């Protein structure tokens, strides 16, 4: 190769390096010209697509449709940009522990008693979550009836903007080596792909610990084709009802940050649509508020029925999470999830560590802090505000060294157990009531027990031994995780907790709840709502099972995937249509 060619090659390499450092890692500042507060909206406006919820699925969907059509995004929360609670990994938990009405996280407690959280911010769950980024398995893609090639292209479109390789440090490395040692094989290295064995997955945090969210996918939007209204809460979808044809969605009623009412309608054109991407709680709730749901339940709330659909709000699931805290004699890094063991037993092993998690000077357990509602020390039904307060107080009084260590957690696949969602009132700002029925199906419980078995083995592995005190057997660690002075009721007479009891008593959420508008029940395979026209649901509420080990990659992918499919179909169907 001549000198000249070498120079070209080097210049190209330098260019690639420059691009990867300056474009990939720089955090988007979110100064979108098309984003504004809802109060600036006209009383009445018209669009080709109205997307309800600018969350994990809504943002990529809106960005895609805006290439060729006029799109309105209505997001009840504010902007994630400029909020350090959202932008920084070290602040994980800050937003989740803020229970004020303006918090980007809205807390809810399921009827099971497990304390949980849902997003209320542009970017949705990606602004609150632990960042782990991993694709669905090829089997999941096939079972969903998706086109594999288009799915891969959609994942890549997402990954270019939000996915990174994590920096592995000592503690996460020990968990990985432990998983390999106990036979969770093969070693799949770093990959987004879902296959059996142990891997390092992706993350939406870059190497500076900055979060990249679904809102960043709006960089792909056509600025002339999109309007994003913040602080706009949708109260109802409006339908045009004509005898002899299905009710057709044609507009929405929303309120701005000052409480003023606005209406947005679809432009004329039979292909224009309203798309609900309000998440697993918001989407079934909004369908019911709009008259699509179980007739008797709607009647009880004085909601006029548009379509009697008993399956709205059914099939709600939350994958149970159980974890064991392992105090460490050695310092550990602050880490959220980086490694996962995908076992053939239907359980996924993940882990998080940190000595001083909350970012500030406070002592905290990050993903497992009672401040964010995680409380494994008392059984779900006993997680009262009083118990929470005591747990937080207790935590605040512990010595710093008590926080040195990490949690090894397990999440079961599926799950098989399901529950349901119901309205409590007609206010979309308030949570509906939901029950997930954790471990109702015996297979779910079996999977949990086997998962605890894997965690035990990792803790006892040679590779993990530097991060564990020698004199602390797993039975003691489980006992420590499951009981505390906070728990005033007498515990089981056994000296150590059985794995079954441990699963039930220490169950927490990993926030992967889904369902309520499932494919094949409430929507068809194109995500069109059955029984009505011009309405789809695209988000985690459509899932029958949680995709991959963690869902966010697939939720973002789905937004892009459905958007591309809609564009392709319209281009093929009616090229001369008004836009
Ligand atoms: C704390 C936490 C940690 C997690 N960790 C991970 C992880 O590490 N990896 C992973 O893959 N997944 C993780 N998840 C799960 C993942 O983030 C969610 O499954 C995903 O974000 C859900 O996307 P969605 O589009 O279904 O809903 P959302 O992203 O919640 O979007 C719904 C949007 O609709 C808006 N909305 C609702 N109702 C209305 C209304 N009436 N009017 C207007 N707007 C409305 C909401 O404000 C919200 O922005 C985590 C989630 C949480 C909360
Ligand atoms: C947005 O911010 C970036 C980085 O600060 C800047 O380069 C860009 O010009 C800004 N765009 C607008 C429309 O203000
Ligand atoms: C938008 O509304 C929010 C909430 O009321 C407010 O905090 C913010 O200042 C408003 N922004 C602008 C630009 O008016
Ligand atoms: C918009 O609606 C408000 C009431 O919600 C009303 O006071 C105002 O006059 C309306 N503006 C226009 C331009 O119609
Ligand atoms: C950040 O979180 C803290 C603790 O929950 C809260 O007090 C503060 O108001 C939050 N800040 C922002 C900008 O939301
Ligand atoms: C999609 O990508 C995965 C790897 O991520 C690969 O296994 C699969 O074969 C690809 N599917 C298609 C249809 O290209
Ligand atoms: C429904 O309407 C009836 C009659 O107007 C009223 O008595 C009842 O309280 C209403 N119920 C609800 C849940 O709003
Ligand atoms: C996983 O399943 C295999 C096969 O059924 C079983 O032998 C093994 O004990 C299980 N592992 C754990 C940790 O329970
Ligand atoms: C577990 O805790 C109970 C009290 O809650 C105690 O009686 C028992 O000895 C402990 N078991 C182990 C193995 O430490
Ligand atoms: C004690 O634990 C064992 C196994 O862990 C279980 O079989 C037994 O039923 C338990 N006894 C009580 C009283 O909980
Ligand atoms: C979208 O618009 C672009 C140019 O703006 C055009 O090339 C493309 O064919 C259009 N696609 C669809 C699906 O309408």
PDB file of C-alpha atoms in Angstrom, residues 204-405:
ATOM      1  CA  UNK A 204     -28.251   3.356  27.593  1.00  0.00           C
ATOM      2  CA  UNK A 205     -25.650   4.996  29.871  1.00  0.00           C
ATOM      3  CA  UNK A 206     -22.516   6.139  28.032  1.00  0.00           C
ATOM      4  CA  UNK A 207     -19.013   5.865  29.482  1.00  0.00           C
ATOM      5  CA  UNK A 208     -19.433   9.185  31.271  1.00  0.00           C
ATOM      6  CA  UNK A 209     -22.452   7.793  33.107  1.00  0.00           C
ATOM      7  CA  UNK A 210     -24.877   9.900  31.055  1.00  0.00           C
ATOM      8  CA  UNK A 211     -28.272   8.508  30.161  1.00  0.00           C
ATOM      9  CA  UNK A 212     -29.535   8.428  26.572  1.00  0.00           C
ATOM     10  CA  UNK A 213     -33.291   8.020  26.289  1.00  0.00           C
ATOM     11  CA  UNK A 214     -36.113   7.363  23.850  1.00  0.00           C
ATOM     12  CA  UNK A 215     -36.588  11.147  23.718  1.00  0.00           C
ATOM     13  CA  UNK A 216     -33.184  11.295  21.966  1.00  0.00           C
ATOM     14  CA  UNK A 217     -34.727   9.291  19.125  1.00  0.00           C
ATOM     15  CA  UNK A 218     -36.695  12.440  18.259  1.00  0.00           C
ATOM     16  CA  UNK A 219     -33.432  13.634  16.660  1.00  0.00           C
ATOM     17  CA  UNK A 220     -34.555  11.451  13.759  1.00  0.00           C
ATOM     18  CA  UNK A 221     -37.818  13.388  13.413  1.00  0.00           C
ATOM     19  CA  UNK A 222     -38.630  15.702  10.546  1.00  0.00           C
ATOM     20  CA  UNK A 223     -38.903  19.009  12.460  1.00  0.00           C
ATOM     21  CA  UNK A 224     -41.538  20.242  10.006  1.00  0.00           C
ATOM     22  CA  UNK A 225     -43.686  17.154  10.484  1.00  0.00           C
ATOM     23  CA  UNK A 226     -43.945  16.915  14.238  1.00  0.00           C
ATOM     24  CA  UNK A 227     -45.286  18.786  17.260  1.00  0.00           C
ATOM     25  CA  UNK A 228     -44.482  17.545  20.762  1.00  0.00           C
ATOM     26  CA  UNK A 229     -46.668  18.981  23.499  1.00  0.00           C
ATOM     27  CA  UNK A 230     -45.386  18.561  27.060  1.00  0.00           C
ATOM     28  CA  UNK A 231     -47.672  18.576  30.107  1.00  0.00           C
ATOM     29  CA  UNK A 232     -50.601  17.497  27.956  1.00  0.00           C
ATOM     30  CA  UNK A 233     -52.757  14.867  29.601  1.00  0.00           C
ATOM     31  CA  UNK A 234     -55.233  13.079  27.375  1.00  0.00           C
ATOM     32  CA  UNK A 235     -58.625  12.592  28.998  1.00  0.00           C
ATOM     33  CA  UNK A 236     -60.475  10.837  26.259  1.00  0.00           C
ATOM     34  CA  UNK A 237     -60.357   9.596  22.682  1.00  0.00           C
ATOM     35  CA  UNK A 238     -63.389  10.714  20.675  1.00  0.00           C
ATOM     36  CA  UNK A 239     -65.188   8.428  18.224  1.00  0.00           C
ATOM     37  CA  UNK A 240     -67.473   9.098  15.301  1.00  0.00           C
ATOM     38  CA  UNK A 241     -70.286   6.591  15.540  1.00  0.00           C
ATOM     39  CA  UNK A 242     -72.361   5.866  12.436  1.00  0.00           C
ATOM     40  CA  UNK A 243     -74.931   3.125  12.148  1.00  0.00           C
ATOM     41  CA  UNK A 244     -73.732   0.081  10.308  1.00  0.00           C
ATOM     42  CA  UNK A 245     -70.023   0.792  10.608  1.00  0.00           C
ATOM     43  CA  UNK A 246     -67.473   0.447  13.351  1.00  0.00           C
ATOM     44  CA  UNK A 247     -66.866   3.433  15.601  1.00  0.00           C
ATOM     45  CA  UNK A 248     -63.965   5.477  14.177  1.00  0.00           C
ATOM     46  CA  UNK A 249     -61.485   7.310  16.405  1.00  0.00           C
ATOM     47  CA  UNK A 250     -61.203  10.864  15.129  1.00  0.00           C
ATOM     48  CA  UNK A 251     -59.914  13.094  17.885  1.00  0.00           C
ATOM     49  CA  UNK A 252     -58.743  13.509  21.467  1.00  0.00           C
ATOM     50  CA  UNK A 253     -59.444  15.802  24.389  1.00  0.00           C
ATOM     51  CA  UNK A 254     -56.442  16.863  26.435  1.00  0.00           C
ATOM     52  CA  UNK A 255     -55.682  19.356  29.173  1.00  0.00           C
ATOM     53  CA  UNK A 256     -52.584  21.557  29.365  1.00  0.00           C
ATOM     54  CA  UNK A 257     -50.423  22.437  32.386  1.00  0.00           C
ATOM     55  CA  UNK A 258     -52.933  25.115  33.428  1.00  0.00           C
ATOM     56  CA  UNK A 259     -55.846  22.695  33.207  1.00  0.00           C
ATOM     57  CA  UNK A 260     -57.276  24.208  30.004  1.00  0.00           C
ATOM     58  CA  UNK A 261     -59.023  21.881  27.623  1.00  0.00           C
ATOM     59  CA  UNK A 262     -57.894  21.423  24.003  1.00  0.00           C
ATOM     60  CA  UNK A 263     -59.065  19.208  21.192  1.00  0.00           C
ATOM     61  CA  UNK A 264     -56.983  17.681  18.435  1.00  0.00           C
ATOM     62  CA  UNK A 265     -58.572  15.955  15.449  1.00  0.00           C
ATOM     63  CA  UNK A 266     -57.359  13.778  12.656  1.00  0.00           C
ATOM     64  CA  UNK A 267     -57.127  15.328   9.204  1.00  0.00           C
ATOM     65  CA  UNK A 268     -59.544  13.864   6.687  1.00  0.00           C
ATOM     66  CA  UNK A 269     -58.260  10.667   5.137  1.00  0.00           C
ATOM     67  CA  UNK A 270     -59.253   7.162   6.122  1.00  0.00           C
ATOM     68  CA  UNK A 271     -55.643   6.130   6.729  1.00  0.00           C
ATOM     69  CA  UNK A 272     -54.981   8.703   9.451  1.00  0.00           C
ATOM     70  CA  UNK A 273     -54.877   7.312  12.968  1.00  0.00           C
ATOM     71  CA  UNK A 274     -54.690   7.850  16.676  1.00  0.00           C
ATOM     72  CA  UNK A 275     -52.040   5.691  18.339  1.00  0.00           C
ATOM     73  CA  UNK A 276     -52.016   5.042  22.069  1.00  0.00           C
ATOM     74  CA  UNK A 277     -48.515   4.587  23.533  1.00  0.00           C
ATOM     75  CA  UNK A 278     -49.350   5.410  27.137  1.00  0.00           C
ATOM     76  CA  UNK A 279     -47.680   2.328  28.676  1.00  0.00           C
ATOM     77  CA  UNK A 280     -48.981  -0.775  30.411  1.00  0.00           C
ATOM     78  CA  UNK A 281     -51.020   1.187  32.938  1.00  0.00           C
ATOM     79  CA  UNK A 282     -51.916   4.207  30.823  1.00  0.00           C
ATOM     80  CA  UNK A 283     -53.076   2.493  27.637  1.00  0.00           C
ATOM     81  CA  UNK A 284     -55.744   0.169  29.063  1.00  0.00           C
ATOM     82  CA  UNK A 285     -56.809   2.977  31.395  1.00  0.00           C
ATOM     83  CA  UNK A 286     -57.283   5.408  28.512  1.00  0.00           C
ATOM     84  CA  UNK A 287     -59.158   2.883  26.371  1.00  0.00           C
ATOM     85  CA  UNK A 288     -61.584   2.363  29.253  1.00  0.00           C
ATOM     86  CA  UNK A 289     -61.950   6.107  29.850  1.00  0.00           C
ATOM     87  CA  UNK A 290     -62.794   6.395  26.148  1.00  0.00           C
ATOM     88  CA  UNK A 291     -65.506   3.719  26.221  1.00  0.00           C
ATOM     89  CA  UNK A 292     -63.589   0.618  25.148  1.00  0.00           C
ATOM     90  CA  UNK A 293     -63.618  -1.946  27.923  1.00  0.00           C
ATOM     91  CA  UNK A 294     -65.826  -4.303  29.943  1.00  0.00           C
ATOM     92  CA  UNK A 295     -69.367  -2.897  29.624  1.00  0.00           C
ATOM     93  CA  UNK A 296     -70.427  -3.377  33.235  1.00  0.00           C
ATOM     94  CA  UNK A 297     -67.231  -1.852  34.591  1.00  0.00           C
ATOM     95  CA  UNK A 298     -67.642   1.193  32.336  1.00  0.00           C
ATOM     96  CA  UNK A 299     -71.291   1.527  33.370  1.00  0.00           C
ATOM     97  CA  UNK A 300     -70.232   1.518  37.010  1.00  0.00           C
ATOM     98  CA  UNK A 301     -68.153   4.583  36.200  1.00  0.00           C
ATOM     99  CA  UNK A 302     -70.805   6.268  34.058  1.00  0.00           C
ATOM    100  CA  UNK A 303     -68.691   5.981  30.917  1.00  0.00           C
ATOM    101  CA  UNK A 304     -70.685   5.620  27.707  1.00  0.00           C
ATOM    102  CA  UNK A 305     -69.789   2.449  25.899  1.00  0.00           C
ATOM    103  CA  UNK A 306     -68.200   2.642  22.471  1.00  0.00           C
ATOM    104  CA  UNK A 307     -67.242  -1.013  22.263  1.00  0.00           C
ATOM    105  CA  UNK A 308     -67.807  -3.703  24.887  1.00  0.00           C
ATOM    106  CA  UNK A 309     -64.398  -5.310  25.206  1.00  0.00           C
ATOM    107  CA  UNK A 310     -63.993  -7.430  28.350  1.00  0.00           C
ATOM    108  CA  UNK A 311     -60.314  -8.111  27.614  1.00  0.00           C
ATOM    109  CA  UNK A 312     -59.083  -4.530  28.081  1.00  0.00           C
ATOM    110  CA  UNK A 313     -57.076  -4.532  31.305  1.00  0.00           C
ATOM    111  CA  UNK A 314     -56.759  -8.327  31.351  1.00  0.00           C
ATOM    112  CA  UNK A 315     -53.454 -10.189  31.120  1.00  0.00           C
ATOM    113  CA  UNK A 316     -51.489  -7.770  33.316  1.00  0.00           C
ATOM    114  CA  UNK A 317     -48.195  -9.273  34.442  1.00  0.00           C
ATOM    115  CA  UNK A 318     -45.141  -8.135  36.337  1.00  0.00           C
ATOM    116  CA  UNK A 319     -42.074 -10.337  36.424  1.00  0.00           C
ATOM    117  CA  UNK A 320     -41.242 -10.889  40.083  1.00  0.00           C
ATOM    118  CA  UNK A 321     -37.741  -9.906  41.171  1.00  0.00           C
ATOM    119  CA  UNK A 322     -35.957 -11.394  44.156  1.00  0.00           C
ATOM    120  CA  UNK A 323     -32.468 -10.521  45.278  1.00  0.00           C
ATOM    121  CA  UNK A 324     -29.861 -11.386  47.876  1.00  0.00           C
ATOM    122  CA  UNK A 325     -27.612  -8.692  49.310  1.00  0.00           C
ATOM    123  CA  UNK A 326     -23.973  -9.717  49.662  1.00  0.00           C
ATOM    124  CA  UNK A 327     -21.840  -7.452  51.872  1.00  0.00           C
ATOM    125  CA  UNK A 328     -18.305  -7.176  50.541  1.00  0.00           C
ATOM    126  CA  UNK A 329     -14.983  -6.978  52.367  1.00  0.00           C
ATOM    127  CA  UNK A 330     -13.486  -5.244  49.314  1.00  0.00           C
ATOM    128  CA  UNK A 331     -14.568  -1.953  47.747  1.00  0.00           C
ATOM    129  CA  UNK A 332     -17.001  -2.342  44.860  1.00  0.00           C
ATOM    130  CA  UNK A 333     -17.881  -0.055  41.990  1.00  0.00           C
ATOM    131  CA  UNK A 334     -21.240   1.641  41.580  1.00  0.00           C
ATOM    132  CA  UNK A 335     -22.961  -0.350  38.869  1.00  0.00           C
ATOM    133  CA  UNK A 336     -26.434  -0.927  37.566  1.00  0.00           C
ATOM    134  CA  UNK A 337     -27.156  -4.053  35.532  1.00  0.00           C
ATOM    135  CA  UNK A 338     -24.348  -5.032  33.115  1.00  0.00           C
ATOM    136  CA  UNK A 339     -24.171  -8.822  33.163  1.00  0.00           C
ATOM    137  CA  UNK A 340     -26.906 -11.376  32.704  1.00  0.00           C
ATOM    138  CA  UNK A 341     -26.964 -15.137  33.054  1.00  0.00           C
ATOM    139  CA  UNK A 342     -29.639 -16.559  30.757  1.00  0.00           C
ATOM    140  CA  UNK A 343     -30.294 -20.001  32.194  1.00  0.00           C
ATOM    141  CA  UNK A 344     -32.256 -22.816  30.586  1.00  0.00           C
ATOM    142  CA  UNK A 345     -34.373 -22.965  33.768  1.00  0.00           C
ATOM    143  CA  UNK A 346     -36.489 -19.936  32.891  1.00  0.00           C
ATOM    144  CA  UNK A 347     -34.710 -17.525  35.169  1.00  0.00           C
ATOM    145  CA  UNK A 348     -32.364 -14.613  34.490  1.00  0.00           C
ATOM    146  CA  UNK A 349     -29.577 -13.658  36.890  1.00  0.00           C
ATOM    147  CA  UNK A 350     -28.490 -10.006  36.999  1.00  0.00           C
ATOM    148  CA  UNK A 351     -26.731  -7.798  39.545  1.00  0.00           C
ATOM    149  CA  UNK A 352     -26.135  -4.242  40.790  1.00  0.00           C
ATOM    150  CA  UNK A 353     -23.546  -2.901  43.215  1.00  0.00           C
ATOM    151  CA  UNK A 354     -22.511   0.224  45.004  1.00  0.00           C
ATOM    152  CA  UNK A 355     -21.314   1.679  48.247  1.00  0.00           C
ATOM    153  CA  UNK A 356     -22.874   5.062  47.976  1.00  0.00           C
ATOM    154  CA  UNK A 357     -25.550   4.779  45.458  1.00  0.00           C
ATOM    155  CA  UNK A 358     -27.836   7.742  45.448  1.00  0.00           C
ATOM    156  CA  UNK A 359     -25.274  10.115  43.985  1.00  0.00           C
ATOM    157  CA  UNK A 360     -25.571  12.543  46.848  1.00  0.00           C
ATOM    158  CA  UNK A 361     -23.963  12.083  50.239  1.00  0.00           C
ATOM    159  CA  UNK A 362     -26.814   9.893  51.431  1.00  0.00           C
ATOM    160  CA  UNK A 363     -26.291   6.205  52.072  1.00  0.00           C
ATOM    161  CA  UNK A 364     -28.482   4.138  49.875  1.00  0.00           C
ATOM    162  CA  UNK A 365     -29.115   0.816  48.175  1.00  0.00           C
ATOM    163  CA  UNK A 366     -29.903   2.203  44.704  1.00  0.00           C
ATOM    164  CA  UNK A 367     -32.137  -0.218  42.849  1.00  0.00           C
ATOM    165  CA  UNK A 368     -33.007  -1.855  46.176  1.00  0.00           C
ATOM    166  CA  UNK A 369     -33.582   1.198  48.303  1.00  0.00           C
ATOM    167  CA  UNK A 370     -36.727   1.574  50.400  1.00  0.00           C
ATOM    168  CA  UNK A 371     -36.663   5.216  49.262  1.00  0.00           C
ATOM    169  CA  UNK A 372     -37.806   4.107  45.818  1.00  0.00           C
ATOM    170  CA  UNK A 373     -40.284   1.626  47.263  1.00  0.00           C
ATOM    171  CA  UNK A 374     -38.145  -1.511  47.312  1.00  0.00           C
ATOM    172  CA  UNK A 375     -38.616  -3.259  50.615  1.00  0.00           C
ATOM    173  CA  UNK A 376     -37.804  -6.946  50.736  1.00  0.00           C
ATOM    174  CA  UNK A 377     -37.611  -7.066  54.514  1.00  0.00           C
ATOM    175  CA  UNK A 378     -41.345  -7.290  55.036  1.00  0.00           C
ATOM    176  CA  UNK A 379     -43.839  -9.313  52.996  1.00  0.00           C
ATOM    177  CA  UNK A 380     -45.725  -7.287  50.344  1.00  0.00           C
ATOM    178  CA  UNK A 381     -48.959  -6.788  52.267  1.00  0.00           C
ATOM    179  CA  UNK A 382     -47.025  -5.328  55.205  1.00  0.00           C
ATOM    180  CA  UNK A 383     -45.204  -2.668  53.175  1.00  0.00           C
ATOM    181  CA  UNK A 384     -47.128   0.155  54.772  1.00  0.00           C
ATOM    182  CA  UNK A 385     -45.998   3.802  54.789  1.00  0.00           C
ATOM    183  CA  UNK A 386     -44.993   3.197  58.426  1.00  0.00           C
ATOM    184  CA  UNK A 387     -42.824   0.191  57.490  1.00  0.00           C
ATOM    185  CA  UNK A 388     -41.255   2.225  54.678  1.00  0.00           C
ATOM    186  CA  UNK A 389     -40.456   5.094  57.009  1.00  0.00           C
ATOM    187  CA  UNK A 390     -38.823   2.734  59.480  1.00  0.00           C
ATOM    188  CA  UNK A 391     -36.789   1.041  56.789  1.00  0.00           C
ATOM    189  CA  UNK A 392     -35.523   4.385  55.495  1.00  0.00           C
ATOM    190  CA  UNK A 393     -34.677   5.516  59.013  1.00  0.00           C
ATOM    191  CA  UNK A 394     -32.838   2.277  59.680  1.00  0.00           C
ATOM    192  CA  UNK A 395     -30.913   2.613  56.440  1.00  0.00           C
ATOM    193  CA  UNK A 396     -29.955   6.194  57.226  1.00  0.00           C
ATOM    194  CA  UNK A 397     -28.508   5.062  60.563  1.00  0.00           C
ATOM    195  CA  UNK A 398     -26.302   2.337  59.156  1.00  0.00           C
ATOM    196  CA  UNK A 399     -22.561   2.763  58.889  1.00  0.00           C
ATOM    197  CA  UNK A 400     -21.188   3.414  55.415  1.00  0.00           C
ATOM    198  CA  UNK A 401     -19.514  -0.006  55.380  1.00  0.00           C
ATOM    199  CA  UNK A 402     -22.925  -1.682  55.536  1.00  0.00           C
ATOM    200  CA  UNK A 403     -23.559  -0.471  51.993  1.00  0.00           C
ATOM    201  CA  UNK A 404     -20.372  -1.979  50.577  1.00  0.00           C
ATOM    202  CA  UNK A 405     -21.517  -4.893  48.469  1.00  0.00           C
TER     203      UNK A 405
END
